[in-house]
Amino acid sequence: MEKIVIEWLLFPMKSSSVDISVVIPCFNCEETLERAVESVCGQTVLPREIILIDDCSNEATRIEMQRLSQIYTSPRVLLFYSEVNRGAAAARNRGWSESSGEYIAFLDADDSWHPKKLELQAQVLKEKKPNLVGCSFAVCNDTVPDINQIPDFEVSEVKPVTLLLKNIFPTPGVILRSNLPLRFDPEKRYSEDYKLWLEICLKAGACYKLETSLVYLYKAPFGASGLSADFSKAQAGELDTYRSLLQQRLINPFTFGFLWLLSNIKYVRRLVLRSMQSV
């Protein structure tokens, strides 16, 4: 695995913007959306645009989207609406299709970014020309950790075997090329992001990860509210992802069997941990 140590203070960006479109799906998120948008507008290197995709939200969310588009003007905030709730995968695909940037970055409406996220990832985009670059995340409460310092960190090329064993890319940390001939599976509500990352890694390659936390989640990735709270459906979604890879002949039957077993072991472990926490 190729690893490069980045000392980010030695590599200041020369431009004030990068050719990245930021896509944020919106579903009944009026209480958290401004935090997400503000974290994008507060980047040390700004993206081309922010695209808010309504997924048949309540009226309060739509009003909030309109308000934010008026008060945040650099970068521009574009609004698109849906009269049918189709899920995050379809919303991200819609934003992807409406984007004009060379790269697409994803952010969820209840999460936020470190101010230097795009600057640091843009450096990797410039130097490595990857198809996908991600980063790590930190789980917060209502406050963000100290963001004034980032220690030196490594940038690692992610091989398929690493990603097959575990989804190491939180969706709000991913930036990918907009011209990739792949999309999120709109029929999936669980593991749709993992499926796309694997397809990119197995078909196109050139995937990298910054080994530092530049994304802030305000709920735990497992066992909290939202889709990730339903362990059984999440695990079924993961198994369906592996099954799709097998059908596409991106993995062989032996690899599928191993991943099926590993997924079930992780599922049982999560159930045990949750039961221990509830005692």
PDB file of C-alpha atoms in Angstrom, residues 16-259:
ATOM      1  CA  SER A  16      -9.496  30.471  -3.688  1.00  0.00           C
ATOM      2  CA  SER A  17     -11.780  27.822  -5.161  1.00  0.00           C
ATOM      3  CA  VAL A  18     -11.776  24.297  -6.544  1.00  0.00           C
ATOM      4  CA  ASP A  19     -13.914  22.774  -9.282  1.00  0.00           C
ATOM      5  CA  ILE A  20     -16.073  20.745  -6.908  1.00  0.00           C
ATOM      6  CA  SER A  21     -19.856  20.593  -6.661  1.00  0.00           C
ATOM      7  CA  VAL A  22     -21.188  19.744  -3.199  1.00  0.00           C
ATOM      8  CA  VAL A  23     -24.401  17.684  -3.128  1.00  0.00           C
ATOM      9  CA  ILE A  24     -26.567  17.662   0.025  1.00  0.00           C
ATOM     10  CA  PRO A  25     -29.766  15.546   0.091  1.00  0.00           C
ATOM     11  CA  CYS A  26     -32.477  17.183   2.203  1.00  0.00           C
ATOM     12  CA  PHE A  27     -35.280  15.347   3.976  1.00  0.00           C
ATOM     13  CA  ASN A  28     -37.003  16.998   6.940  1.00  0.00           C
ATOM     14  CA  CYS A  29     -33.708  18.504   8.050  1.00  0.00           C
ATOM     15  CA  GLU A  30     -34.638  22.099   8.824  1.00  0.00           C
ATOM     16  CA  GLU A  31     -32.925  21.960  12.234  1.00  0.00           C
ATOM     17  CA  THR A  32     -29.480  20.868  11.006  1.00  0.00           C
ATOM     18  CA  LEU A  33     -29.208  22.005   7.382  1.00  0.00           C
ATOM     19  CA  GLU A  34     -27.677  25.412   8.103  1.00  0.00           C
ATOM     20  CA  ARG A  35     -24.847  23.829  10.082  1.00  0.00           C
ATOM     21  CA  ALA A  36     -24.000  21.665   7.064  1.00  0.00           C
ATOM     22  CA  VAL A  37     -24.194  24.532   4.558  1.00  0.00           C
ATOM     23  CA  GLU A  38     -22.234  26.851   6.835  1.00  0.00           C
ATOM     24  CA  SER A  39     -19.432  24.292   7.103  1.00  0.00           C
ATOM     25  CA  VAL A  40     -19.147  24.267   3.303  1.00  0.00           C
ATOM     26  CA  CYS A  41     -19.204  28.051   3.003  1.00  0.00           C
ATOM     27  CA  GLY A  42     -16.554  28.231   5.711  1.00  0.00           C
ATOM     28  CA  GLN A  43     -14.030  26.168   3.746  1.00  0.00           C
ATOM     29  CA  THR A  44     -10.566  27.678   3.287  1.00  0.00           C
ATOM     30  CA  VAL A  45     -10.912  26.714  -0.378  1.00  0.00           C
ATOM     31  CA  LEU A  46     -14.462  27.098  -1.663  1.00  0.00           C
ATOM     32  CA  PRO A  47     -16.261  24.715  -4.022  1.00  0.00           C
ATOM     33  CA  ARG A  48     -17.916  25.806  -7.248  1.00  0.00           C
ATOM     34  CA  GLU A  49     -21.456  25.343  -5.918  1.00  0.00           C
ATOM     35  CA  ILE A  50     -23.678  23.750  -3.289  1.00  0.00           C
ATOM     36  CA  ILE A  51     -26.621  21.716  -4.579  1.00  0.00           C
ATOM     37  CA  LEU A  52     -29.505  21.087  -2.171  1.00  0.00           C
ATOM     38  CA  ILE A  53     -31.785  18.260  -3.290  1.00  0.00           C
ATOM     39  CA  ASP A  54     -35.165  18.161  -1.572  1.00  0.00           C
ATOM     40  CA  ASP A  55     -36.467  14.592  -1.230  1.00  0.00           C
ATOM     41  CA  CYS A  56     -40.144  15.399  -0.685  1.00  0.00           C
ATOM     42  CA  SER A  57     -39.560  17.123   2.640  1.00  0.00           C
ATOM     43  CA  ASN A  58     -41.945  19.000   4.888  1.00  0.00           C
ATOM     44  CA  GLU A  59     -42.662  22.664   4.241  1.00  0.00           C
ATOM     45  CA  ALA A  60     -40.319  23.810   7.001  1.00  0.00           C
ATOM     46  CA  THR A  61     -37.344  22.198   5.259  1.00  0.00           C
ATOM     47  CA  ARG A  62     -38.225  23.783   1.918  1.00  0.00           C
ATOM     48  CA  ILE A  63     -38.516  27.198   3.524  1.00  0.00           C
ATOM     49  CA  GLU A  64     -35.143  26.681   5.200  1.00  0.00           C
ATOM     50  CA  MET A  65     -33.567  25.688   1.869  1.00  0.00           C
ATOM     51  CA  GLN A  66     -34.838  28.884   0.280  1.00  0.00           C
ATOM     52  CA  ARG A  67     -33.612  30.991   3.201  1.00  0.00           C
ATOM     53  CA  LEU A  68     -30.136  29.499   3.044  1.00  0.00           C
ATOM     54  CA  SER A  69     -29.900  30.058  -0.714  1.00  0.00           C
ATOM     55  CA  GLN A  70     -30.521  33.755  -0.089  1.00  0.00           C
ATOM     56  CA  ILE A  71     -28.067  34.325   2.760  1.00  0.00           C
ATOM     57  CA  TYR A  72     -25.234  32.080   1.526  1.00  0.00           C
ATOM     58  CA  THR A  73     -24.137  33.321  -1.880  1.00  0.00           C
ATOM     59  CA  SER A  74     -20.465  32.315  -2.056  1.00  0.00           C
ATOM     60  CA  PRO A  75     -20.470  29.673  -3.335  1.00  0.00           C
ATOM     61  CA  ARG A  76     -23.887  29.734  -4.950  1.00  0.00           C
ATOM     62  CA  VAL A  77     -26.578  27.499  -3.499  1.00  0.00           C
ATOM     63  CA  LEU A  78     -28.806  25.745  -6.042  1.00  0.00           C
ATOM     64  CA  LEU A  79     -32.169  24.222  -5.107  1.00  0.00           C
ATOM     65  CA  PHE A  80     -33.977  21.260  -6.642  1.00  0.00           C
ATOM     66  CA  TYR A  81     -37.224  19.700  -5.448  1.00  0.00           C
ATOM     67  CA  SER A  82     -38.933  16.323  -5.622  1.00  0.00           C
ATOM     68  CA  GLU A  83     -42.599  15.513  -5.058  1.00  0.00           C
ATOM     69  CA  VAL A  84     -41.788  11.852  -4.348  1.00  0.00           C
ATOM     70  CA  ASN A  85     -39.528  10.538  -1.594  1.00  0.00           C
ATOM     71  CA  ARG A  86     -36.996   8.258  -3.293  1.00  0.00           C
ATOM     72  CA  GLY A  87     -34.216   8.144  -0.725  1.00  0.00           C
ATOM     73  CA  ALA A  88     -30.695   9.484  -0.410  1.00  0.00           C
ATOM     74  CA  ALA A  89     -29.280   7.491  -3.336  1.00  0.00           C
ATOM     75  CA  ALA A  90     -31.714   8.979  -5.849  1.00  0.00           C
ATOM     76  CA  ALA A  91     -31.277  12.454  -4.358  1.00  0.00           C
ATOM     77  CA  ARG A  92     -27.493  12.246  -4.682  1.00  0.00           C
ATOM     78  CA  ASN A  93     -27.834  11.043  -8.264  1.00  0.00           C
ATOM     79  CA  ARG A  94     -30.088  14.016  -9.026  1.00  0.00           C
ATOM     80  CA  GLY A  95     -27.555  16.403  -7.557  1.00  0.00           C
ATOM     81  CA  TRP A  96     -24.807  14.681  -9.489  1.00  0.00           C
ATOM     82  CA  SER A  97     -26.703  15.142 -12.756  1.00  0.00           C
ATOM     83  CA  GLU A  98     -27.372  18.818 -12.014  1.00  0.00           C
ATOM     84  CA  SER A  99     -23.751  19.578 -11.093  1.00  0.00           C
ATOM     85  CA  SER A 100     -21.225  21.445 -13.216  1.00  0.00           C
ATOM     86  CA  GLY A 101     -18.017  20.695 -11.301  1.00  0.00           C
ATOM     87  CA  GLU A 102     -15.233  18.361 -12.365  1.00  0.00           C
ATOM     88  CA  TYR A 103     -15.622  16.606  -9.012  1.00  0.00           C
ATOM     89  CA  ILE A 104     -18.578  15.794  -6.754  1.00  0.00           C
ATOM     90  CA  ALA A 105     -18.434  15.959  -2.957  1.00  0.00           C
ATOM     91  CA  PHE A 106     -21.218  14.587  -0.771  1.00  0.00           C
ATOM     92  CA  LEU A 107     -22.418  15.900   2.565  1.00  0.00           C
ATOM     93  CA  ASP A 108     -25.433  14.837   4.623  1.00  0.00           C
ATOM     94  CA  ALA A 109     -27.712  17.519   6.035  1.00  0.00           C
ATOM     95  CA  ASP A 110     -27.038  16.486   9.642  1.00  0.00           C
ATOM     96  CA  ASP A 111     -23.225  16.397   9.363  1.00  0.00           C
ATOM     97  CA  SER A 112     -20.493  19.004   8.855  1.00  0.00           C
ATOM     98  CA  TRP A 113     -16.926  19.442   7.584  1.00  0.00           C
ATOM     99  CA  HIS A 114     -13.633  20.626   8.997  1.00  0.00           C
ATOM    100  CA  PRO A 115     -12.807  24.028   7.401  1.00  0.00           C
ATOM    101  CA  LYS A 116      -9.769  22.587   5.595  1.00  0.00           C
ATOM    102  CA  LYS A 117     -11.456  19.459   4.218  1.00  0.00           C
ATOM    103  CA  LEU A 118     -11.678  20.604   0.611  1.00  0.00           C
ATOM    104  CA  GLU A 119      -8.263  22.248   0.675  1.00  0.00           C
ATOM    105  CA  LEU A 120      -6.543  19.078   1.828  1.00  0.00           C
ATOM    106  CA  GLN A 121      -8.475  16.789  -0.482  1.00  0.00           C
ATOM    107  CA  ALA A 122      -7.964  19.157  -3.426  1.00  0.00           C
ATOM    108  CA  GLN A 123      -4.234  18.734  -2.962  1.00  0.00           C
ATOM    109  CA  VAL A 124      -4.638  14.976  -3.421  1.00  0.00           C
ATOM    110  CA  LEU A 125      -6.873  15.549  -6.453  1.00  0.00           C
ATOM    111  CA  LYS A 126      -4.189  17.703  -8.007  1.00  0.00           C
ATOM    112  CA  GLU A 127      -1.256  15.418  -7.247  1.00  0.00           C
ATOM    113  CA  LYS A 128      -2.789  11.942  -7.688  1.00  0.00           C
ATOM    114  CA  LYS A 129      -5.667  12.485 -10.147  1.00  0.00           C
ATOM    115  CA  PRO A 130      -7.781   9.863  -8.329  1.00  0.00           C
ATOM    116  CA  ASN A 131     -11.247   8.664  -9.209  1.00  0.00           C
ATOM    117  CA  LEU A 132     -12.217   8.837  -5.541  1.00  0.00           C
ATOM    118  CA  VAL A 133     -10.686  10.346  -2.423  1.00  0.00           C
ATOM    119  CA  GLY A 134     -12.121  10.036   1.070  1.00  0.00           C
ATOM    120  CA  CYS A 135     -11.208  10.784   4.669  1.00  0.00           C
ATOM    121  CA  SER A 136     -12.021   9.656   8.195  1.00  0.00           C
ATOM    122  CA  PHE A 137     -14.761  10.957  10.505  1.00  0.00           C
ATOM    123  CA  ALA A 138     -15.225  11.911  14.141  1.00  0.00           C
ATOM    124  CA  VAL A 139     -18.442  11.540  16.132  1.00  0.00           C
ATOM    125  CA  CYS A 140     -19.426  14.719  17.996  1.00  0.00           C
ATOM    126  CA  ASN A 141     -22.147  15.860  20.321  1.00  0.00           C
ATOM    127  CA  ASP A 142     -23.324  19.435  19.838  1.00  0.00           C
ATOM    128  CA  THR A 143     -19.843  20.903  19.622  1.00  0.00           C
ATOM    129  CA  VAL A 144     -17.076  20.403  17.087  1.00  0.00           C
ATOM    130  CA  PRO A 145     -13.609  19.354  18.306  1.00  0.00           C
ATOM    131  CA  ASP A 146     -10.687  21.769  18.184  1.00  0.00           C
ATOM    132  CA  ILE A 147     -10.257  22.530  14.489  1.00  0.00           C
ATOM    133  CA  ASN A 148      -7.254  24.813  14.728  1.00  0.00           C
ATOM    134  CA  GLN A 149      -4.661  22.073  14.378  1.00  0.00           C
ATOM    135  CA  ILE A 150      -4.382  18.997  12.177  1.00  0.00           C
ATOM    136  CA  PRO A 151      -1.404  16.711  12.836  1.00  0.00           C
ATOM    137  CA  ASP A 152       0.634  15.328   9.986  1.00  0.00           C
ATOM    138  CA  PHE A 153      -1.189  12.424   8.384  1.00  0.00           C
ATOM    139  CA  GLU A 154      -0.842   9.838   5.662  1.00  0.00           C
ATOM    140  CA  VAL A 155      -2.564   9.583   2.297  1.00  0.00           C
ATOM    141  CA  SER A 156      -2.981   5.915   1.381  1.00  0.00           C
ATOM    142  CA  GLU A 157      -4.053   4.281  -1.835  1.00  0.00           C
ATOM    143  CA  VAL A 158      -7.009   2.017  -1.050  1.00  0.00           C
ATOM    144  CA  LYS A 159      -6.870  -1.415  -2.651  1.00  0.00           C
ATOM    145  CA  PRO A 160     -10.022  -3.485  -3.362  1.00  0.00           C
ATOM    146  CA  VAL A 161      -9.242  -6.059  -0.669  1.00  0.00           C
ATOM    147  CA  THR A 162      -9.187  -3.340   2.001  1.00  0.00           C
ATOM    148  CA  LEU A 163     -12.531  -1.920   0.928  1.00  0.00           C
ATOM    149  CA  LEU A 164     -14.139  -5.345   0.561  1.00  0.00           C
ATOM    150  CA  LEU A 165     -13.380  -6.103   4.185  1.00  0.00           C
ATOM    151  CA  LYS A 166     -14.860  -2.850   5.477  1.00  0.00           C
ATOM    152  CA  ASN A 167     -16.476   0.322   4.205  1.00  0.00           C
ATOM    153  CA  ILE A 168     -13.784   2.822   5.182  1.00  0.00           C
ATOM    154  CA  PHE A 169     -15.345   5.759   3.329  1.00  0.00           C
ATOM    155  CA  PRO A 170     -18.023   7.764   5.172  1.00  0.00           C
ATOM    156  CA  THR A 171     -20.219   9.287   2.480  1.00  0.00           C
ATOM    157  CA  PRO A 172     -19.720  12.914   3.691  1.00  0.00           C
ATOM    158  CA  GLY A 173     -15.969  12.403   3.284  1.00  0.00           C
ATOM    159  CA  VAL A 174     -15.986  11.283  -0.358  1.00  0.00           C
ATOM    160  CA  ILE A 175     -15.068  13.312  -3.438  1.00  0.00           C
ATOM    161  CA  LEU A 176     -15.212  11.593  -6.828  1.00  0.00           C
ATOM    162  CA  ARG A 177     -14.910  12.422 -10.513  1.00  0.00           C
ATOM    163  CA  SER A 178     -18.189  13.662 -11.934  1.00  0.00           C
ATOM    164  CA  ASN A 179     -17.623  11.934 -15.296  1.00  0.00           C
ATOM    165  CA  LEU A 180     -17.488   8.424 -13.837  1.00  0.00           C
ATOM    166  CA  PRO A 181     -20.027   6.178 -15.644  1.00  0.00           C
ATOM    167  CA  LEU A 182     -21.385   4.884 -12.319  1.00  0.00           C
ATOM    168  CA  ARG A 183     -24.092   6.049  -9.941  1.00  0.00           C
ATOM    169  CA  PHE A 184     -25.715   5.194  -6.618  1.00  0.00           C
ATOM    170  CA  ASP A 185     -28.264   2.393  -6.912  1.00  0.00           C
ATOM    171  CA  PRO A 186     -31.580   4.288  -6.506  1.00  0.00           C
ATOM    172  CA  GLU A 187     -33.390   1.105  -5.477  1.00  0.00           C
ATOM    173  CA  LYS A 188     -31.219   0.656  -2.399  1.00  0.00           C
ATOM    174  CA  ARG A 189     -31.846   2.411   0.917  1.00  0.00           C
ATOM    175  CA  TYR A 190     -29.037   0.628   2.750  1.00  0.00           C
ATOM    176  CA  SER A 191     -25.411   0.148   1.653  1.00  0.00           C
ATOM    177  CA  GLU A 192     -25.982   2.083  -1.564  1.00  0.00           C
ATOM    178  CA  ASP A 193     -22.871   4.170  -0.891  1.00  0.00           C
ATOM    179  CA  TYR A 194     -20.705   1.137  -0.108  1.00  0.00           C
ATOM    180  CA  LYS A 195     -21.817  -0.498  -3.350  1.00  0.00           C
ATOM    181  CA  LEU A 196     -20.764   2.538  -5.384  1.00  0.00           C
ATOM    182  CA  TRP A 197     -17.377   2.843  -3.686  1.00  0.00           C
ATOM    183  CA  LEU A 198     -16.692  -0.840  -4.359  1.00  0.00           C
ATOM    184  CA  GLU A 199     -17.731  -0.579  -8.001  1.00  0.00           C
ATOM    185  CA  ILE A 200     -15.441   2.409  -8.482  1.00  0.00           C
ATOM    186  CA  CYS A 201     -12.562   0.677  -6.720  1.00  0.00           C
ATOM    187  CA  LEU A 202     -13.002  -2.613  -8.602  1.00  0.00           C
ATOM    188  CA  LYS A 203     -13.738  -1.140 -12.040  1.00  0.00           C
ATOM    189  CA  ALA A 204     -11.768   2.109 -12.142  1.00  0.00           C
ATOM    190  CA  GLY A 205      -9.295   2.007  -9.254  1.00  0.00           C
ATOM    191  CA  ALA A 206      -7.218   5.022  -8.153  1.00  0.00           C
ATOM    192  CA  CYS A 207      -8.949   5.451  -4.783  1.00  0.00           C
ATOM    193  CA  TYR A 208      -7.213   7.269  -1.926  1.00  0.00           C
ATOM    194  CA  LYS A 209      -7.930   8.122   1.698  1.00  0.00           C
ATOM    195  CA  LEU A 210      -6.655  10.869   3.979  1.00  0.00           C
ATOM    196  CA  GLU A 211      -6.036   9.251   7.347  1.00  0.00           C
ATOM    197  CA  THR A 212      -7.424  12.129   9.372  1.00  0.00           C
ATOM    198  CA  SER A 213     -10.909  13.138  10.544  1.00  0.00           C
ATOM    199  CA  LEU A 214     -12.274  15.947   8.389  1.00  0.00           C
ATOM    200  CA  VAL A 215     -15.949  14.985   8.687  1.00  0.00           C
ATOM    201  CA  TYR A 216     -18.074  15.408  11.812  1.00  0.00           C
ATOM    202  CA  LEU A 217     -21.050  13.122  12.443  1.00  0.00           C
ATOM    203  CA  TYR A 218     -23.529  14.130  15.129  1.00  0.00           C
ATOM    204  CA  LYS A 219     -24.796  10.619  15.740  1.00  0.00           C
ATOM    205  CA  ALA A 220     -22.992   7.298  15.962  1.00  0.00           C
ATOM    206  CA  PRO A 221     -22.659   5.461  12.618  1.00  0.00           C
ATOM    207  CA  PHE A 222     -24.380   2.399  14.137  1.00  0.00           C
ATOM    208  CA  GLY A 223     -27.100   2.155  16.732  1.00  0.00           C
ATOM    209  CA  ALA A 224     -28.268   5.768  16.529  1.00  0.00           C
ATOM    210  CA  SER A 225     -31.325   7.302  14.944  1.00  0.00           C
ATOM    211  CA  GLY A 226     -31.834   7.112  11.207  1.00  0.00           C
ATOM    212  CA  LEU A 227     -31.272   4.275   8.748  1.00  0.00           C
ATOM    213  CA  SER A 228     -28.176   2.944  10.510  1.00  0.00           C
ATOM    214  CA  ALA A 229     -30.240   2.162  13.634  1.00  0.00           C
ATOM    215  CA  ASP A 230     -31.830  -0.825  11.894  1.00  0.00           C
ATOM    216  CA  PHE A 231     -29.030  -3.400  12.068  1.00  0.00           C
ATOM    217  CA  SER A 232     -30.892  -6.144  10.226  1.00  0.00           C
ATOM    218  CA  LYS A 233     -31.751  -3.985   7.219  1.00  0.00           C
ATOM    219  CA  ALA A 234     -28.253  -2.507   7.136  1.00  0.00           C
ATOM    220  CA  GLN A 235     -26.736  -5.958   7.123  1.00  0.00           C
ATOM    221  CA  ALA A 236     -29.168  -7.165   4.448  1.00  0.00           C
ATOM    222  CA  GLY A 237     -28.140  -4.170   2.351  1.00  0.00           C
ATOM    223  CA  GLU A 238     -24.475  -5.094   2.737  1.00  0.00           C
ATOM    224  CA  LEU A 239     -25.123  -8.698   1.695  1.00  0.00           C
ATOM    225  CA  ASP A 240     -27.104  -7.444  -1.297  1.00  0.00           C
ATOM    226  CA  THR A 241     -24.095  -5.306  -2.256  1.00  0.00           C
ATOM    227  CA  TYR A 242     -21.796  -8.331  -2.195  1.00  0.00           C
ATOM    228  CA  ARG A 243     -24.359 -10.320  -4.190  1.00  0.00           C
ATOM    229  CA  SER A 244     -24.428  -7.588  -6.835  1.00  0.00           C
ATOM    230  CA  LEU A 245     -20.637  -7.666  -7.106  1.00  0.00           C
ATOM    231  CA  LEU A 246     -20.811 -11.432  -7.612  1.00  0.00           C
ATOM    232  CA  GLN A 247     -23.441 -11.066 -10.343  1.00  0.00           C
ATOM    233  CA  GLN A 248     -21.263  -8.473 -12.072  1.00  0.00           C
ATOM    234  CA  ARG A 249     -18.312 -10.898 -11.801  1.00  0.00           C
ATOM    235  CA  LEU A 250     -16.331  -8.325  -9.863  1.00  0.00           C
ATOM    236  CA  ILE A 251     -15.720 -10.949  -7.162  1.00  0.00           C
ATOM    237  CA  ASN A 252     -15.664 -14.731  -7.339  1.00  0.00           C
ATOM    238  CA  PRO A 253     -17.896 -17.180  -5.405  1.00  0.00           C
ATOM    239  CA  PHE A 254     -15.163 -17.933  -2.846  1.00  0.00           C
ATOM    240  CA  THR A 255     -14.730 -14.225  -2.051  1.00  0.00           C
ATOM    241  CA  PHE A 256     -18.503 -13.810  -1.826  1.00  0.00           C
ATOM    242  CA  GLY A 257     -18.749 -16.692   0.637  1.00  0.00           C
ATOM    243  CA  PHE A 258     -16.002 -15.243   2.812  1.00  0.00           C
ATOM    244  CA  LEU A 259     -17.595 -11.776   2.803  1.00  0.00           C
TER     245      LEU A 259
END
